[in-house]
Amino acid sequence: MDGKRIFVTVGTTRFDLFIEQVTRPEALKWMKSSGYTDLIIQYGKGMKPNISEDCPIPCQLYDFKDTLEQDMESADLILSHAGAGTIMEALRKKKRIVVVINTLLMNNHQQELAHAMSNRGHLFVIKEPSALIDIELWDDFDSFIPIPHEKGDAHHFIGLLNRHLGVSKTETK
């Protein structure tokens, strides 16, 4: 791969509002002007995006694969739903990840983990897909440099889980 690659993933869910925002002509032009040369979109259970033939960068689309390993590994930037598995895999691979909260999910369970990891500097959070209409926001997350996530401290996870379950109001640091 000679240029920079963006990988967009929604995991096993349907998140059409997110996919619509990242495939808008303005977003695609931003990708090209920011030096990105490839775009891979995993759209899950949602509708296959309609990408114009005059798309400024090559775009690969698919619903599911057995593994996202290669796409994550080759990505310079990952734009993702805020699913725990995707977040942890991207952090394990030391990738820059921008997570977009799916506000349509019941109880908005993605919000807790995403904000906790963002507060620690590991990822960039976008509160809802409609925020992606602001191209200046794209510059902000493209320049974001995450703090590497160090695995192995079970206390962080236990604290998040306890807080989420209502057992504790404070998060362990």
mmCIF file of N, CA and C in Angstrom, residues 27-108:
data_model
loop_
_atom_site.group_PDB
_atom_site.id
_atom_site.type_symbol
_atom_site.label_atom_id
_atom_site.label_comp_id
_atom_site.label_asym_id
_atom_site.label_seq_id
_atom_site.Cartn_x
_atom_site.Cartn_y
_atom_site.Cartn_z
ATOM 1 N N ALA A 27 -17.207 14.424 2.260
ATOM 2 C CA ALA A 27 -16.328 13.572 3.064
ATOM 3 C C ALA A 27 -15.310 12.876 2.171
ATOM 4 N N LEU A 28 -15.753 12.375 1.037
ATOM 5 C CA LEU A 28 -14.844 11.693 0.112
ATOM 6 C C LEU A 28 -13.793 12.657 -0.444
ATOM 7 N N LYS A 29 -14.204 13.886 -0.725
ATOM 8 C CA LYS A 29 -13.242 14.899 -1.191
ATOM 9 C C LYS A 29 -12.240 15.230 -0.094
ATOM 10 N N TRP A 30 -12.721 15.314 1.161
ATOM 11 C CA TRP A 30 -11.809 15.561 2.280
ATOM 12 C C TRP A 30 -10.771 14.446 2.362
ATOM 13 N N MET A 31 -11.207 13.202 2.236
ATOM 14 C CA MET A 31 -10.281 12.061 2.306
ATOM 15 C C MET A 31 -9.182 12.207 1.257
ATOM 16 N N LYS A 32 -9.570 12.502 0.035
ATOM 17 C CA LYS A 32 -8.606 12.668 -1.067
ATOM 18 C C LYS A 32 -7.651 13.818 -0.774
ATOM 19 N N SER A 33 -8.179 14.965 -0.363
ATOM 20 C CA SER A 33 -7.329 16.137 -0.133
ATOM 21 C C SER A 33 -6.433 15.971 1.093
ATOM 22 N N SER A 34 -6.779 15.045 1.978
ATOM 23 C CA SER A 34 -5.972 14.783 3.171
ATOM 24 C C SER A 34 -4.965 13.659 2.951
ATOM 25 N N GLY A 35 -4.846 13.213 1.726
ATOM 26 C CA GLY A 35 -3.823 12.229 1.393
ATOM 27 C C GLY A 35 -4.247 10.779 1.487
ATOM 28 N N TYR A 36 -5.526 10.532 1.708
ATOM 29 C CA TYR A 36 -5.996 9.152 1.748
ATOM 30 C C TYR A 36 -6.203 8.670 0.316
ATOM 31 N N THR A 37 -5.751 7.452 0.057
ATOM 32 C CA THR A 37 -5.806 6.918 -1.301
ATOM 33 C C THR A 37 -6.708 5.699 -1.423
ATOM 34 N N ASP A 38 -7.170 5.174 -0.307
ATOM 35 C CA ASP A 38 -8.039 3.997 -0.320
ATOM 36 C C ASP A 38 -9.071 4.105 0.796
ATOM 37 N N LEU A 39 -10.263 3.612 0.498
ATOM 38 C CA LEU A 39 -11.349 3.581 1.475
ATOM 39 C C LEU A 39 -11.976 2.198 1.443
ATOM 40 N N ILE A 40 -12.053 1.573 2.604
ATOM 41 C CA ILE A 40 -12.713 0.275 2.727
ATOM 42 C C ILE A 40 -13.881 0.456 3.690
ATOM 43 N N ILE A 41 -15.068 0.033 3.265
ATOM 44 C CA ILE A 41 -16.260 0.188 4.090
ATOM 45 C C ILE A 41 -16.901 -1.167 4.322
ATOM 46 N N GLN A 42 -17.026 -1.532 5.592
ATOM 47 C CA GLN A 42 -17.759 -2.721 6.010
ATOM 48 C C GLN A 42 -19.087 -2.204 6.552
ATOM 49 N N TYR A 43 -20.168 -2.427 5.829
ATOM 50 C CA TYR A 43 -21.456 -1.819 6.166
ATOM 51 C C TYR A 43 -22.420 -2.742 6.922
ATOM 52 N N GLY A 44 -22.016 -3.966 7.232
ATOM 53 C CA GLY A 44 -22.808 -4.846 8.092
ATOM 54 C C GLY A 44 -24.183 -5.177 7.554
ATOM 55 N N LYS A 45 -25.192 -5.097 8.435
ATOM 56 C CA LYS A 45 -26.568 -5.440 8.080
ATOM 57 C C LYS A 45 -27.287 -4.305 7.359
ATOM 58 N N GLY A 46 -26.618 -3.182 7.210
ATOM 59 C CA GLY A 46 -27.243 -2.016 6.593
ATOM 60 C C GLY A 46 -27.303 -2.102 5.084
ATOM 61 N N MET A 47 -27.773 -1.021 4.502
ATOM 62 C CA MET A 47 -27.876 -0.940 3.050
ATOM 63 C C MET A 47 -26.496 -0.690 2.458
ATOM 64 N N LYS A 48 -26.235 -1.321 1.326
ATOM 65 C CA LYS A 48 -24.969 -1.095 0.627
ATOM 66 C C LYS A 48 -24.942 0.364 0.167
ATOM 67 N N PRO A 49 -23.874 1.094 0.525
ATOM 68 C CA PRO A 49 -23.826 2.508 0.131
ATOM 69 C C PRO A 49 -23.754 2.662 -1.385
ATOM 70 N N ASN A 50 -24.341 3.731 -1.848
ATOM 71 C CA ASN A 50 -24.308 4.059 -3.268
ATOM 72 C C ASN A 50 -23.183 5.061 -3.495
ATOM 73 N N ILE A 51 -22.062 4.556 -3.959
ATOM 74 C CA ILE A 51 -20.898 5.411 -4.190
ATOM 75 C C ILE A 51 -20.890 5.836 -5.648
ATOM 76 N N SER A 52 -20.744 7.118 -5.878
ATOM 77 C CA SER A 52 -20.715 7.659 -7.228
ATOM 78 C C SER A 52 -19.513 7.110 -8.000
ATOM 79 N N GLU A 53 -19.687 6.947 -9.289
ATOM 80 C CA GLU A 53 -18.577 6.458 -10.124
ATOM 81 C C GLU A 53 -17.429 7.456 -10.170
ATOM 82 N N ASP A 54 -17.707 8.721 -9.903
ATOM 83 C CA ASP A 54 -16.630 9.712 -9.909
ATOM 84 C C ASP A 54 -16.051 9.928 -8.511
ATOM 85 N N CYS A 55 -16.151 8.891 -7.677
ATOM 86 C CA CYS A 55 -15.577 8.937 -6.326
ATOM 87 C C CYS A 55 -14.080 9.259 -6.443
ATOM 88 N N PRO A 56 -13.601 10.226 -5.674
ATOM 89 C CA PRO A 56 -12.207 10.659 -5.823
ATOM 90 C C PRO A 56 -11.149 9.657 -5.343
ATOM 91 N N ILE A 57 -11.553 8.632 -4.605
ATOM 92 C CA ILE A 57 -10.595 7.604 -4.182
ATOM 93 C C ILE A 57 -11.224 6.220 -4.382
ATOM 94 N N PRO A 58 -10.381 5.214 -4.636
ATOM 95 C CA PRO A 58 -10.927 3.864 -4.774
ATOM 96 C C PRO A 58 -11.636 3.433 -3.492
ATOM 97 N N CYS A 59 -12.785 2.788 -3.661
ATOM 98 C CA CYS A 59 -13.604 2.400 -2.522
ATOM 99 C C CYS A 59 -14.012 0.937 -2.650
ATOM 100 N N GLN A 60 -13.754 0.191 -1.602
ATOM 101 C CA GLN A 60 -14.118 -1.219 -1.537
ATOM 102 C C GLN A 60 -15.249 -1.360 -0.517
ATOM 103 N N LEU A 61 -16.306 -2.061 -0.883
ATOM 104 C CA LEU A 61 -17.477 -2.215 -0.024
ATOM 105 C C LEU A 61 -17.759 -3.696 0.218
ATOM 106 N N TYR A 62 -18.132 -4.017 1.447
ATOM 107 C CA TYR A 62 -18.621 -5.366 1.729
ATOM 108 C C TYR A 62 -19.484 -5.338 2.978
ATOM 109 N N ASP A 63 -20.342 -6.349 3.110
ATOM 110 C CA ASP A 63 -21.194 -6.426 4.286
ATOM 111 C C ASP A 63 -20.474 -7.143 5.428
ATOM 112 N N PHE A 64 -19.990 -8.372 5.178
ATOM 113 C CA PHE A 64 -19.299 -9.135 6.215
ATOM 114 C C PHE A 64 -18.125 -9.902 5.621
ATOM 115 N N LYS A 65 -17.160 -10.175 6.452
ATOM 116 C CA LYS A 65 -16.033 -11.052 6.141
ATOM 117 C C LYS A 65 -15.834 -11.935 7.363
ATOM 118 N N ASP A 66 -15.112 -13.024 7.175
ATOM 119 C CA ASP A 66 -14.811 -13.890 8.314
ATOM 120 C C ASP A 66 -14.006 -13.153 9.374
ATOM 121 N N THR A 67 -13.127 -12.257 8.929
ATOM 122 C CA THR A 67 -12.304 -11.490 9.859
ATOM 123 C C THR A 67 -12.026 -10.104 9.279
ATOM 124 N N LEU A 68 -11.933 -9.132 10.158
ATOM 125 C CA LEU A 68 -11.593 -7.764 9.755
ATOM 126 C C LEU A 68 -10.100 -7.496 9.962
ATOM 127 N N GLU A 69 -9.380 -8.514 10.350
ATOM 128 C CA GLU A 69 -7.966 -8.410 10.719
ATOM 129 C C GLU A 69 -7.134 -7.646 9.683
ATOM 130 N N GLN A 70 -7.176 -8.087 8.444
ATOM 131 C CA GLN A 70 -6.342 -7.465 7.415
ATOM 132 C C GLN A 70 -6.740 -6.009 7.174
ATOM 133 N N ASP A 71 -8.039 -5.740 7.152
ATOM 134 C CA ASP A 71 -8.492 -4.366 6.916
ATOM 135 C C ASP A 71 -8.082 -3.445 8.068
ATOM 136 N N MET A 72 -8.176 -3.929 9.288
ATOM 137 C CA MET A 72 -7.753 -3.126 10.435
ATOM 138 C C MET A 72 -6.238 -2.918 10.406
ATOM 139 N N GLU A 73 -5.523 -3.975 10.101
ATOM 140 C CA GLU A 73 -4.063 -3.911 10.097
ATOM 141 C C GLU A 73 -3.540 -2.911 9.063
ATOM 142 N N SER A 74 -4.189 -2.867 7.908
ATOM 143 C CA SER A 74 -3.706 -2.003 6.829
ATOM 144 C C SER A 74 -4.205 -0.562 6.935
ATOM 145 N N ALA A 75 -5.087 -0.300 7.875
ATOM 146 C CA ALA A 75 -5.681 1.041 7.994
ATOM 147 C C ALA A 75 -4.757 2.018 8.710
ATOM 148 N N ASP A 76 -4.749 3.232 8.207
ATOM 149 C CA ASP A 76 -4.066 4.341 8.889
ATOM 150 C C ASP A 76 -5.035 5.048 9.826
ATOM 151 N N LEU A 77 -6.318 4.946 9.521
ATOM 152 C CA LEU A 77 -7.366 5.553 10.328
ATOM 153 C C LEU A 77 -8.577 4.624 10.281
ATOM 154 N N ILE A 78 -9.147 4.340 11.445
ATOM 155 C CA ILE A 78 -10.347 3.518 11.524
ATOM 156 C C ILE A 78 -11.491 4.396 12.014
ATOM 157 N N LEU A 79 -12.576 4.405 11.243
ATOM 158 C CA LEU A 79 -13.812 5.073 11.640
ATOM 159 C C LEU A 79 -14.788 3.950 11.948
ATOM 160 N N SER A 80 -15.345 3.952 13.147
ATOM 161 C CA SER A 80 -16.078 2.784 13.592
ATOM 162 C C SER A 80 -17.289 3.124 14.441
ATOM 163 N N HIS A 81 -18.207 2.167 14.496
ATOM 164 C CA HIS A 81 -19.245 2.186 15.523
ATOM 165 C C HIS A 81 -18.505 2.029 16.860
ATOM 166 N N ALA A 82 -19.182 2.188 17.954
ATOM 167 C CA ALA A 82 -18.509 2.156 19.257
ATOM 168 C C ALA A 82 -18.641 0.801 19.940
ATOM 169 N N GLY A 83 -18.638 -0.266 19.154
ATOM 170 C CA GLY A 83 -18.720 -1.607 19.721
ATOM 171 C C GLY A 83 -17.449 -1.968 20.469
ATOM 172 N N ALA A 84 -17.601 -2.627 21.598
ATOM 173 C CA ALA A 84 -16.459 -2.959 22.458
ATOM 174 C C ALA A 84 -15.416 -3.800 21.739
ATOM 175 N N GLY A 85 -15.850 -4.805 20.979
ATOM 176 C CA GLY A 85 -14.897 -5.671 20.292
ATOM 177 C C GLY A 85 -14.044 -4.915 19.294
ATOM 178 N N THR A 86 -14.675 -4.057 18.513
ATOM 179 C CA THR A 86 -13.954 -3.280 17.510
ATOM 180 C C THR A 86 -13.000 -2.300 18.182
ATOM 181 N N ILE A 87 -13.464 -1.623 19.213
ATOM 182 C CA ILE A 87 -12.610 -0.675 19.926
ATOM 183 C C ILE A 87 -11.380 -1.375 20.483
ATOM 184 N N MET A 88 -11.581 -2.471 21.179
ATOM 185 C CA MET A 88 -10.454 -3.151 21.829
ATOM 186 C C MET A 88 -9.484 -3.725 20.803
ATOM 187 N N GLU A 89 -9.996 -4.222 19.685
ATOM 188 C CA GLU A 89 -9.116 -4.753 18.641
ATOM 189 C C GLU A 89 -8.271 -3.644 18.026
ATOM 190 N N ALA A 90 -8.875 -2.498 17.744
ATOM 191 C CA ALA A 90 -8.126 -1.373 17.181
ATOM 192 C C ALA A 90 -7.067 -0.877 18.165
ATOM 193 N N LEU A 91 -7.416 -0.800 19.441
ATOM 194 C CA LEU A 91 -6.452 -0.352 20.441
ATOM 195 C C LEU A 91 -5.323 -1.365 20.604
ATOM 196 N N ARG A 92 -5.648 -2.636 20.547
ATOM 197 C CA ARG A 92 -4.618 -3.680 20.642
ATOM 198 C C ARG A 92 -3.633 -3.560 19.483
ATOM 199 N N LYS A 93 -4.137 -3.167 18.320
ATOM 200 C CA LYS A 93 -3.290 -3.009 17.143
ATOM 201 C C LYS A 93 -2.613 -1.638 17.092
ATOM 202 N N LYS A 94 -2.875 -0.812 18.116
ATOM 203 C CA LYS A 94 -2.303 0.529 18.204
ATOM 204 C C LYS A 94 -2.680 1.398 16.990
ATOM 205 N N LYS A 95 -3.948 1.321 16.622
ATOM 206 C CA LYS A 95 -4.475 2.082 15.490
ATOM 207 C C LYS A 95 -5.198 3.334 15.973
ATOM 208 N N ARG A 96 -5.178 4.353 15.124
ATOM 209 C CA ARG A 96 -5.981 5.543 15.408
ATOM 210 C C ARG A 96 -7.422 5.178 15.096
ATOM 211 N N ILE A 97 -8.278 5.360 16.098
ATOM 212 C CA ILE A 97 -9.686 5.016 15.905
ATOM 213 C C ILE A 97 -10.581 6.179 16.321
ATOM 214 N N VAL A 98 -11.543 6.436 15.465
ATOM 215 C CA VAL A 98 -12.588 7.423 15.721
ATOM 216 C C VAL A 98 -13.874 6.629 15.836
ATOM 217 N N VAL A 99 -14.554 6.741 16.969
ATOM 218 C CA VAL A 99 -15.802 6.009 17.150
ATOM 219 C C VAL A 99 -16.988 6.964 17.113
ATOM 220 N N VAL A 100 -18.030 6.501 16.457
ATOM 221 C CA VAL A 100 -19.256 7.267 16.316
ATOM 222 C C VAL A 100 -20.341 6.517 17.082
ATOM 223 N N ILE A 101 -20.959 7.210 18.021
ATOM 224 C CA ILE A 101 -21.985 6.605 18.855
ATOM 225 C C ILE A 101 -23.255 6.382 18.033
ATOM 226 N N ASN A 102 -23.785 5.176 18.102
ATOM 227 C CA ASN A 102 -25.055 4.862 17.456
ATOM 228 C C ASN A 102 -26.162 5.192 18.457
ATOM 229 N N THR A 103 -26.704 6.380 18.345
ATOM 230 C CA THR A 103 -27.698 6.873 19.301
ATOM 231 C C THR A 103 -29.046 6.152 19.168
ATOM 232 N N LEU A 104 -29.208 5.330 18.127
ATOM 233 C CA LEU A 104 -30.462 4.605 17.949
ATOM 234 C C LEU A 104 -30.503 3.305 18.743
ATOM 235 N N LEU A 105 -29.381 2.894 19.294
ATOM 236 C CA LEU A 105 -29.359 1.654 20.068
ATOM 237 C C LEU A 105 -30.069 1.845 21.399
ATOM 238 N N MET A 106 -30.768 0.815 21.840
ATOM 239 C CA MET A 106 -31.479 0.878 23.109
ATOM 240 C C MET A 106 -30.478 1.072 24.248
ATOM 241 N N ASN A 107 -30.768 1.952 25.160
ATOM 242 C CA ASN A 107 -29.945 2.280 26.324
ATOM 243 C C ASN A 107 -28.588 2.885 25.964
ATOM 244 N N ASN A 108 -28.359 3.117 24.681
ATOM 245 C CA ASN A 108 -27.132 3.760 24.225
ATOM 246 C C ASN A 108 -25.901 3.191 24.938
#
